[in-house]
Each structure stands twice: as C-alpha cells, then as structure tokens.
Amino acid sequence: LGTFSISGGSVRVELSDDADGVVIADAVRLVKVDSFPTELVRDNWDAGYWESGTWNTGSLPGNSYRWHTAGGGANSANWTFVGLGTGDYEVFVTWTAFGNRASDAPFEILDGLTSEGIVDVNQKVAPDDVSAGGRMWESLGTFTIDNGILSVQLTDDADGVVIADAVRIVKVA
C-alpha cells in the first residue's frame, strides 16, 4: 500500500466495502523501513558542517579542507548528523597529511549534547583504515547513539595544524 511514518506505537489498517466489486479481507503485513542509509558523509562544505573561530581553506586537486593552527581549544569545526535511529555508529574521519599537522588532533564524539569521548588523531600520517568513496578514512571507533543526533567536533587544542575535512558515519548492524 505504500510507506508511511508512524508516530505512535500502534498501526491500524481498515478495509471498507466502498468498492465496485467483492472485497476480500485476508492479511496485512507490516515491514519496518529504516530510513537511514548504511552510511552518511559530511564534508567541510556540506550542510551540517559549521565552525567557530576563523579557519583557513586549503586545497589539493579534487579536495578542499579547512585548517587551523594550534591553539587553546576555542576554535572548532563541527559536523552534525540528525534524524538518526538509536543504535551503534562507526565514525570515520579523513584529512590531508603533512609534517606540520597535529599529532594529537582532538575529535570529540557527541550523542546529542552528551560526550561519548575524545579521540586524539595523528594527522601527520595519512588515514589508512578503510577506503570508501575514493578516499582513505581513519576510524575513531563505534559509538552508541540514543538521542538521534551524532556530532563530531574538532578543536585547535593540539600541538600543530588541525585539518577539518570530512566525517563519515556507518550504522553498525
């Protein structure tokens, strides 16, 4: 019959005799459709990305990114994913490696407003955990999301230049 959003805890399907022939009532089958794709990516120019402070733009052929020099943590890059179902999500980040990059770029993962932890990443070396969408990605780990909003925040509280490029989340079955 179609796909419908259900806001309550029950579903009622009715069949009437308002037809031009015999009406037969037999069975109804409901299938839950998960509207979340298996993965989502937010790049530094996508909706869902925002910054505090003044960041700079860097670019390489086929890729742009944002960067900030080391600081005290007042400047942040933020990626937000909304409308997520409750469950476990693996979080990946990517960046362009170089010798002046931070060896301790702090990525904080949040479930709504609740911190799920901070993962320090060595951006002097290239990400190497998985290849997807023509890029290499580094896993920050798997996190349980209960509030429907997963955010990743990178601050400048580091020992070198921090790179804000893209975040990829994958729903774990």
mmCIF file with all atom_site columns, C-alpha atoms in Angstrom:
data_model
loop_
_atom_site.group_PDB
_atom_site.id
_atom_site.type_symbol
_atom_site.label_atom_id
_atom_site.label_alt_id
_atom_site.label_comp_id
_atom_site.label_asym_id
_atom_site.label_entity_id
_atom_site.label_seq_id
_atom_site.pdbx_PDB_ins_code
_atom_site.Cartn_x
_atom_site.Cartn_y
_atom_site.Cartn_z
_atom_site.occupancy
_atom_site.B_iso_or_equiv
_atom_site.pdbx_formal_charge
_atom_site.auth_seq_id
_atom_site.auth_comp_id
_atom_site.auth_asym_id
_atom_site.auth_atom_id
_atom_site.pdbx_PDB_model_num
ATOM 1   C CA . LEU A 1 1   ? 0.000   0.000   0.000  1.00 0.00 ? 1   LEU A CA 1
ATOM 2   C CA . GLY A 1 2   ? 2.960   2.320   0.495  1.00 0.00 ? 2   GLY A CA 1
ATOM 3   C CA . THR A 1 3   ? 5.409   3.656   3.041  1.00 0.00 ? 3   THR A CA 1
ATOM 4   C CA . PHE A 1 4   ? 4.064   5.630   5.983  1.00 0.00 ? 4   PHE A CA 1
ATOM 5   C CA . SER A 1 5   ? 5.573   7.371   9.005  1.00 0.00 ? 5   SER A CA 1
ATOM 6   C CA . ILE A 1 6   ? 4.182   6.025   12.254 1.00 0.00 ? 6   ILE A CA 1
ATOM 7   C CA . SER A 1 7   ? 4.427   8.389   15.222 1.00 0.00 ? 7   SER A CA 1
ATOM 8   C CA . GLY A 1 8   ? 2.561   6.292   17.792 1.00 0.00 ? 8   GLY A CA 1
ATOM 9   C CA . GLY A 1 9   ? 3.105   2.779   18.992 1.00 0.00 ? 9   GLY A CA 1
ATOM 10  C CA . SER A 1 10  ? 0.326   1.119   17.007 1.00 0.00 ? 10  SER A CA 1
ATOM 11  C CA . VAL A 1 11  ? -0.900  0.793   13.424 1.00 0.00 ? 11  VAL A CA 1
ATOM 12  C CA . ARG A 1 12  ? -4.487  0.291   12.285 1.00 0.00 ? 12  ARG A CA 1
ATOM 13  C CA . VAL A 1 13  ? -5.377  -0.724  8.727  1.00 0.00 ? 13  VAL A CA 1
ATOM 14  C CA . GLU A 1 14  ? -9.023  -0.535  7.688  1.00 0.00 ? 14  GLU A CA 1
ATOM 15  C CA . LEU A 1 15  ? -10.754 -2.045  4.671  1.00 0.00 ? 15  LEU A CA 1
ATOM 16  C CA . SER A 1 16  ? -14.231 -0.872  3.703  1.00 0.00 ? 16  SER A CA 1
ATOM 17  C CA . ASP A 1 17  ? -16.890 -2.208  1.353  1.00 0.00 ? 17  ASP A CA 1
ATOM 18  C CA . ASP A 1 18  ? -16.862 1.014   -0.680 1.00 0.00 ? 18  ASP A CA 1
ATOM 19  C CA . ALA A 1 19  ? -15.783 -0.706  -3.900 1.00 0.00 ? 19  ALA A CA 1
ATOM 20  C CA . ASP A 1 20  ? -17.173 -1.703  -7.285 1.00 0.00 ? 20  ASP A CA 1
ATOM 21  C CA . GLY A 1 21  ? -16.889 -5.436  -6.610 1.00 0.00 ? 21  GLY A CA 1
ATOM 22  C CA . VAL A 1 22  ? -16.342 -8.073  -3.992 1.00 0.00 ? 22  VAL A CA 1
ATOM 23  C CA . VAL A 1 23  ? -13.991 -7.018  -1.149 1.00 0.00 ? 23  VAL A CA 1
ATOM 24  C CA . ILE A 1 24  ? -11.837 -9.711  0.442  1.00 0.00 ? 24  ILE A CA 1
ATOM 25  C CA . ALA A 1 25  ? -10.049 -9.195  3.748  1.00 0.00 ? 25  ALA A CA 1
ATOM 26  C CA . ASP A 1 26  ? -7.198  -11.619 4.292  1.00 0.00 ? 26  ASP A CA 1
ATOM 27  C CA . ALA A 1 27  ? -3.997  -10.408 5.967  1.00 0.00 ? 27  ALA A CA 1
ATOM 28  C CA . VAL A 1 28  ? -1.829  -7.350  6.472  1.00 0.00 ? 28  VAL A CA 1
ATOM 29  C CA . ARG A 1 29  ? 1.969   -7.425  6.519  1.00 0.00 ? 29  ARG A CA 1
ATOM 30  C CA . LEU A 1 30  ? 3.988   -4.587  8.043  1.00 0.00 ? 30  LEU A CA 1
ATOM 31  C CA . VAL A 1 31  ? 7.687   -4.140  7.377  1.00 0.00 ? 31  VAL A CA 1
ATOM 32  C CA . LYS A 1 32  ? 9.743   -1.565  9.247  1.00 0.00 ? 32  LYS A CA 1
ATOM 33  C CA . VAL A 1 33  ? 11.771  0.526   6.829  1.00 0.00 ? 33  VAL A CA 1
ATOM 34  C CA . ASP A 1 34  ? 14.929  2.054   8.217  1.00 0.00 ? 34  ASP A CA 1
ATOM 35  C CA . SER A 1 35  ? 15.230  5.443   6.539  1.00 0.00 ? 35  SER A CA 1
ATOM 36  C CA . PHE A 1 36  ? 18.924  5.757   7.428  1.00 0.00 ? 36  PHE A CA 1
ATOM 37  C CA . PRO A 1 37  ? 21.280  4.761   4.649  1.00 0.00 ? 37  PRO A CA 1
ATOM 38  C CA . THR A 1 38  ? 24.132  2.470   5.624  1.00 0.00 ? 38  THR A CA 1
ATOM 39  C CA . GLU A 1 39  ? 26.490  5.449   5.618  1.00 0.00 ? 39  GLU A CA 1
ATOM 40  C CA . LEU A 1 40  ? 26.455  9.251   5.606  1.00 0.00 ? 40  LEU A CA 1
ATOM 41  C CA . VAL A 1 41  ? 29.286  11.667  4.805  1.00 0.00 ? 41  VAL A CA 1
ATOM 42  C CA . ARG A 1 42  ? 29.593  15.340  5.787  1.00 0.00 ? 42  ARG A CA 1
ATOM 43  C CA . ASP A 1 43  ? 32.337  17.293  4.069  1.00 0.00 ? 43  ASP A CA 1
ATOM 44  C CA . ASN A 1 44  ? 33.666  20.669  5.171  1.00 0.00 ? 44  ASN A CA 1
ATOM 45  C CA . TRP A 1 45  ? 31.379  22.462  2.691  1.00 0.00 ? 45  TRP A CA 1
ATOM 46  C CA . ASP A 1 46  ? 28.181  20.429  3.295  1.00 0.00 ? 46  ASP A CA 1
ATOM 47  C CA . ALA A 1 47  ? 25.120  21.455  5.260  1.00 0.00 ? 47  ALA A CA 1
ATOM 48  C CA . GLY A 1 48  ? 25.619  20.068  8.744  1.00 0.00 ? 48  GLY A CA 1
ATOM 49  C CA . TYR A 1 49  ? 29.182  21.437  8.945  1.00 0.00 ? 49  TYR A CA 1
ATOM 50  C CA . TRP A 1 50  ? 29.938  24.623  10.872 1.00 0.00 ? 50  TRP A CA 1
ATOM 51  C CA . GLU A 1 51  ? 32.868  26.373  12.538 1.00 0.00 ? 51  GLU A CA 1
ATOM 52  C CA . SER A 1 52  ? 33.608  28.638  15.449 1.00 0.00 ? 52  SER A CA 1
ATOM 53  C CA . GLY A 1 53  ? 36.547  30.993  15.086 1.00 0.00 ? 53  GLY A CA 1
ATOM 54  C CA . THR A 1 54  ? 38.436  31.831  11.919 1.00 0.00 ? 54  THR A CA 1
ATOM 55  C CA . TRP A 1 55  ? 39.509  28.850  9.810  1.00 0.00 ? 55  TRP A CA 1
ATOM 56  C CA . ASN A 1 56  ? 41.530  28.811  6.598  1.00 0.00 ? 56  ASN A CA 1
ATOM 57  C CA . THR A 1 57  ? 40.874  26.947  3.351  1.00 0.00 ? 57  THR A CA 1
ATOM 58  C CA . GLY A 1 58  ? 43.393  24.518  1.913  1.00 0.00 ? 58  GLY A CA 1
ATOM 59  C CA . SER A 1 59  ? 43.063  22.617  -1.311 1.00 0.00 ? 59  SER A CA 1
ATOM 60  C CA . LEU A 1 60  ? 44.593  19.903  -3.376 1.00 0.00 ? 60  LEU A CA 1
ATOM 61  C CA . PRO A 1 61  ? 43.368  18.725  -6.779 1.00 0.00 ? 61  PRO A CA 1
ATOM 62  C CA . GLY A 1 62  ? 39.895  17.296  -6.190 1.00 0.00 ? 62  GLY A CA 1
ATOM 63  C CA . ASN A 1 63  ? 39.761  18.128  -2.471 1.00 0.00 ? 63  ASN A CA 1
ATOM 64  C CA . SER A 1 64  ? 39.317  21.174  -0.276 1.00 0.00 ? 64  SER A CA 1
ATOM 65  C CA . TYR A 1 65  ? 39.650  21.223  3.501  1.00 0.00 ? 65  TYR A CA 1
ATOM 66  C CA . ARG A 1 66  ? 39.684  23.668  6.399  1.00 0.00 ? 66  ARG A CA 1
ATOM 67  C CA . TRP A 1 67  ? 42.653  24.150  8.718  1.00 0.00 ? 67  TRP A CA 1
ATOM 68  C CA . HIS A 1 68  ? 43.590  25.968  11.892 1.00 0.00 ? 68  HIS A CA 1
ATOM 69  C CA . THR A 1 69  ? 46.885  26.491  13.684 1.00 0.00 ? 69  THR A CA 1
ATOM 70  C CA . ALA A 1 70  ? 47.424  25.087  17.164 1.00 0.00 ? 70  ALA A CA 1
ATOM 71  C CA . GLY A 1 71  ? 45.530  26.929  19.879 1.00 0.00 ? 71  GLY A CA 1
ATOM 72  C CA . GLY A 1 72  ? 43.804  26.532  23.190 1.00 0.00 ? 72  GLY A CA 1
ATOM 73  C CA . GLY A 1 73  ? 40.597  24.856  22.009 1.00 0.00 ? 73  GLY A CA 1
ATOM 74  C CA . ALA A 1 74  ? 38.458  27.962  21.424 1.00 0.00 ? 74  ALA A CA 1
ATOM 75  C CA . ASN A 1 75  ? 38.202  27.297  17.672 1.00 0.00 ? 75  ASN A CA 1
ATOM 76  C CA . SER A 1 76  ? 36.215  24.293  16.497 1.00 0.00 ? 76  SER A CA 1
ATOM 77  C CA . ALA A 1 77  ? 34.993  22.544  13.370 1.00 0.00 ? 77  ALA A CA 1
ATOM 78  C CA . ASN A 1 78  ? 31.725  20.656  13.776 1.00 0.00 ? 78  ASN A CA 1
ATOM 79  C CA . TRP A 1 79  ? 29.901  18.009  11.736 1.00 0.00 ? 79  TRP A CA 1
ATOM 80  C CA . THR A 1 80  ? 26.325  17.118  12.748 1.00 0.00 ? 80  THR A CA 1
ATOM 81  C CA . PHE A 1 81  ? 24.113  14.223  11.647 1.00 0.00 ? 81  PHE A CA 1
ATOM 82  C CA . VAL A 1 82  ? 20.436  14.486  12.650 1.00 0.00 ? 82  VAL A CA 1
ATOM 83  C CA . GLY A 1 83  ? 17.456  12.165  12.441 1.00 0.00 ? 83  GLY A CA 1
ATOM 84  C CA . LEU A 1 84  ? 19.425  9.043   13.290 1.00 0.00 ? 84  LEU A CA 1
ATOM 85  C CA . GLY A 1 85  ? 17.860  5.958   14.739 1.00 0.00 ? 85  GLY A CA 1
ATOM 86  C CA . THR A 1 86  ? 19.038  4.597   18.055 1.00 0.00 ? 86  THR A CA 1
ATOM 87  C CA . GLY A 1 87  ? 21.991  2.295   17.582 1.00 0.00 ? 87  GLY A CA 1
ATOM 88  C CA . ASP A 1 88  ? 25.707  1.922   17.070 1.00 0.00 ? 88  ASP A CA 1
ATOM 89  C CA . TYR A 1 89  ? 27.581  4.008   14.523 1.00 0.00 ? 89  TYR A CA 1
ATOM 90  C CA . GLU A 1 90  ? 31.209  3.730   13.477 1.00 0.00 ? 90  GLU A CA 1
ATOM 91  C CA . VAL A 1 91  ? 32.736  7.177   12.977 1.00 0.00 ? 91  VAL A CA 1
ATOM 92  C CA . PHE A 1 92  ? 35.481  7.824   10.415 1.00 0.00 ? 92  PHE A CA 1
ATOM 93  C CA . VAL A 1 93  ? 37.476  10.964  9.583  1.00 0.00 ? 93  VAL A CA 1
ATOM 94  C CA . THR A 1 94  ? 39.768  11.897  6.736  1.00 0.00 ? 94  THR A CA 1
ATOM 95  C CA . TRP A 1 95  ? 42.418  14.589  6.260  1.00 0.00 ? 95  TRP A CA 1
ATOM 96  C CA . THR A 1 96  ? 45.418  15.555  4.176  1.00 0.00 ? 96  THR A CA 1
ATOM 97  C CA . ALA A 1 97  ? 48.591  14.526  5.997  1.00 0.00 ? 97  ALA A CA 1
ATOM 98  C CA . PHE A 1 98  ? 51.709  16.723  6.210  1.00 0.00 ? 98  PHE A CA 1
ATOM 99  C CA . GLY A 1 99  ? 54.625  17.251  8.594  1.00 0.00 ? 99  GLY A CA 1
ATOM 100 C CA . ASN A 1 100 ? 53.203  20.398  10.244 1.00 0.00 ? 100 ASN A CA 1
ATOM 101 C CA . ARG A 1 101 ? 49.957  18.652  11.234 1.00 0.00 ? 101 ARG A CA 1
ATOM 102 C CA . ALA A 1 102 ? 48.952  17.886  14.801 1.00 0.00 ? 102 ALA A CA 1
ATOM 103 C CA . SER A 1 103 ? 49.944  14.547  16.273 1.00 0.00 ? 103 SER A CA 1
ATOM 104 C CA . ASP A 1 104 ? 47.051  14.897  18.730 1.00 0.00 ? 104 ASP A CA 1
ATOM 105 C CA . ALA A 1 105 ? 44.100  16.423  16.810 1.00 0.00 ? 105 ALA A CA 1
ATOM 106 C CA . PRO A 1 106 ? 41.192  16.033  19.299 1.00 0.00 ? 106 PRO A CA 1
ATOM 107 C CA . PHE A 1 107 ? 37.962  14.720  17.774 1.00 0.00 ? 107 PHE A CA 1
ATOM 108 C CA . GLU A 1 108 ? 35.075  14.633  20.273 1.00 0.00 ? 108 GLU A CA 1
ATOM 109 C CA . ILE A 1 109 ? 32.049  12.452  19.503 1.00 0.00 ? 109 ILE A CA 1
ATOM 110 C CA . LEU A 1 110 ? 28.707  13.568  20.953 1.00 0.00 ? 110 LEU A CA 1
ATOM 111 C CA . ASP A 1 111 ? 25.334  11.833  21.317 1.00 0.00 ? 111 ASP A CA 1
ATOM 112 C CA . GLY A 1 112 ? 23.109  14.906  21.298 1.00 0.00 ? 112 GLY A CA 1
ATOM 113 C CA . LEU A 1 113 ? 24.867  17.057  23.907 1.00 0.00 ? 113 LEU A CA 1
ATOM 114 C CA . THR A 1 114 ? 26.475  14.128  25.755 1.00 0.00 ? 114 THR A CA 1
ATOM 115 C CA . SER A 1 115 ? 30.144  13.485  25.090 1.00 0.00 ? 115 SER A CA 1
ATOM 116 C CA . GLU A 1 116 ? 30.898  9.895   24.154 1.00 0.00 ? 116 GLU A CA 1
ATOM 117 C CA . GLY A 1 117 ? 34.643  10.541  24.254 1.00 0.00 ? 117 GLY A CA 1
ATOM 118 C CA . ILE A 1 118 ? 37.578  12.297  22.639 1.00 0.00 ? 118 ILE A CA 1
ATOM 119 C CA . VAL A 1 119 ? 39.896  10.518  20.229 1.00 0.00 ? 119 VAL A CA 1
ATOM 120 C CA . ASP A 1 120 ? 43.299  12.080  19.501 1.00 0.00 ? 120 ASP A CA 1
ATOM 121 C CA . VAL A 1 121 ? 44.397  11.552  15.893 1.00 0.00 ? 121 VAL A CA 1
ATOM 122 C CA . ASN A 1 122 ? 47.885  11.866  14.414 1.00 0.00 ? 122 ASN A CA 1
ATOM 123 C CA . GLN A 1 123 ? 47.301  13.963  11.287 1.00 0.00 ? 123 GLN A CA 1
ATOM 124 C CA . LYS A 1 124 ? 50.986  13.881  10.353 1.00 0.00 ? 124 LYS A CA 1
ATOM 125 C CA . VAL A 1 125 ? 50.284  10.475  8.778  1.00 0.00 ? 125 VAL A CA 1
ATOM 126 C CA . ALA A 1 126 ? 47.536  9.654   6.289  1.00 0.00 ? 126 ALA A CA 1
ATOM 127 C CA . PRO A 1 127 ? 44.367  7.830   7.315  1.00 0.00 ? 127 PRO A CA 1
ATOM 128 C CA . ASP A 1 128 ? 44.654  4.133   6.494  1.00 0.00 ? 128 ASP A CA 1
ATOM 129 C CA . ASP A 1 129 ? 41.781  2.121   7.997  1.00 0.00 ? 129 ASP A CA 1
ATOM 130 C CA . VAL A 1 130 ? 39.363  1.854   5.065  1.00 0.00 ? 130 VAL A CA 1
ATOM 131 C CA . SER A 1 131 ? 38.895  3.124   1.526  1.00 0.00 ? 131 SER A CA 1
ATOM 132 C CA . ALA A 1 132 ? 35.440  4.454   0.589  1.00 0.00 ? 132 ALA A CA 1
ATOM 133 C CA . GLY A 1 133 ? 34.248  6.964   -1.985 1.00 0.00 ? 133 GLY A CA 1
ATOM 134 C CA . GLY A 1 134 ? 37.738  7.411   -3.404 1.00 0.00 ? 134 GLY A CA 1
ATOM 135 C CA . ARG A 1 135 ? 39.211  8.442   -0.037 1.00 0.00 ? 135 ARG A CA 1
ATOM 136 C CA . MET A 1 136 ? 41.054  6.802   2.823  1.00 0.00 ? 136 MET A CA 1
ATOM 137 C CA . TRP A 1 137 ? 39.403  7.028   6.236  1.00 0.00 ? 137 TRP A CA 1
ATOM 138 C CA . GLU A 1 138 ? 40.510  6.549   9.835  1.00 0.00 ? 138 GLU A CA 1
ATOM 139 C CA . SER A 1 139 ? 38.093  5.012   12.338 1.00 0.00 ? 139 SER A CA 1
ATOM 140 C CA . LEU A 1 140 ? 37.529  6.863   15.600 1.00 0.00 ? 140 LEU A CA 1
ATOM 141 C CA . GLY A 1 141 ? 35.575  3.892   16.952 1.00 0.00 ? 141 GLY A CA 1
ATOM 142 C CA . THR A 1 142 ? 31.981  2.742   17.344 1.00 0.00 ? 142 THR A CA 1
ATOM 143 C CA . PHE A 1 143 ? 29.605  4.797   19.467 1.00 0.00 ? 143 PHE A CA 1
ATOM 144 C CA . THR A 1 144 ? 26.060  4.189   20.716 1.00 0.00 ? 144 THR A CA 1
ATOM 145 C CA . ILE A 1 145 ? 23.639  6.976   19.794 1.00 0.00 ? 145 ILE A CA 1
ATOM 146 C CA . ASP A 1 146 ? 20.395  7.320   21.759 1.00 0.00 ? 146 ASP A CA 1
ATOM 147 C CA . ASN A 1 147 ? 19.361  10.922  21.034 1.00 0.00 ? 147 ASN A CA 1
ATOM 148 C CA . GLY A 1 148 ? 19.084  10.846  17.221 1.00 0.00 ? 148 GLY A CA 1
ATOM 149 C CA . ILE A 1 149 ? 21.915  13.372  16.803 1.00 0.00 ? 149 ILE A CA 1
ATOM 150 C CA . LEU A 1 150 ? 25.562  12.447  16.354 1.00 0.00 ? 150 LEU A CA 1
ATOM 151 C CA . SER A 1 151 ? 28.092  15.284  16.264 1.00 0.00 ? 151 SER A CA 1
ATOM 152 C CA . VAL A 1 152 ? 31.831  15.303  15.808 1.00 0.00 ? 152 VAL A CA 1
ATOM 153 C CA . GLN A 1 153 ? 33.840  18.293  17.000 1.00 0.00 ? 153 GLN A CA 1
ATOM 154 C CA . LEU A 1 154 ? 37.494  19.037  16.236 1.00 0.00 ? 154 LEU A CA 1
ATOM 155 C CA . THR A 1 155 ? 39.180  21.833  18.184 1.00 0.00 ? 155 THR A CA 1
ATOM 156 C CA . ASP A 1 156 ? 42.519  23.582  17.779 1.00 0.00 ? 156 ASP A CA 1
ATOM 157 C CA . ASP A 1 157 ? 43.708  22.310  21.196 1.00 0.00 ? 157 ASP A CA 1
ATOM 158 C CA . ALA A 1 158 ? 46.607  20.461  19.580 1.00 0.00 ? 158 ALA A CA 1
ATOM 159 C CA . ASP A 1 159 ? 50.366  20.512  19.005 1.00 0.00 ? 159 ASP A CA 1
ATOM 160 C CA . GLY A 1 160 ? 50.165  21.504  15.320 1.00 0.00 ? 160 GLY A CA 1
ATOM 161 C CA . VAL A 1 161 ? 47.843  22.420  12.465 1.00 0.00 ? 161 VAL A CA 1
ATOM 162 C CA . VAL A 1 162 ? 44.468  20.615  12.664 1.00 0.00 ? 162 VAL A CA 1
ATOM 163 C CA . ILE A 1 163 ? 42.673  19.606  9.467  1.00 0.00 ? 163 ILE A CA 1
ATOM 164 C CA . ALA A 1 164 ? 38.866  19.593  9.173  1.00 0.00 ? 164 ALA A CA 1
ATOM 165 C CA . ASP A 1 165 ? 37.909  17.707  6.039  1.00 0.00 ? 165 ASP A CA 1
ATOM 166 C CA . ALA A 1 166 ? 35.141  15.110  6.174  1.00 0.00 ? 166 ALA A CA 1
ATOM 167 C CA . VAL A 1 167 ? 33.377  12.790  8.605  1.00 0.00 ? 167 VAL A CA 1
ATOM 168 C CA . ARG A 1 168 ? 31.734  9.506   7.600  1.00 0.00 ? 168 ARG A CA 1
ATOM 169 C CA . ILE A 1 169 ? 29.382  7.527   9.819  1.00 0.00 ? 169 ILE A CA 1
ATOM 170 C CA . VAL A 1 170 ? 28.324  3.934   9.184  1.00 0.00 ? 170 VAL A CA 1
ATOM 171 C CA . LYS A 1 171 ? 25.430  2.280   11.006 1.00 0.00 ? 171 LYS A CA 1
ATOM 172 C CA . VAL A 1 172 ? 26.594  -0.944  12.587 1.00 0.00 ? 172 VAL A CA 1
ATOM 173 C CA . ALA A 1 173 ? 24.165  -3.832  12.152 1.00 0.00 ? 173 ALA A CA 1
#
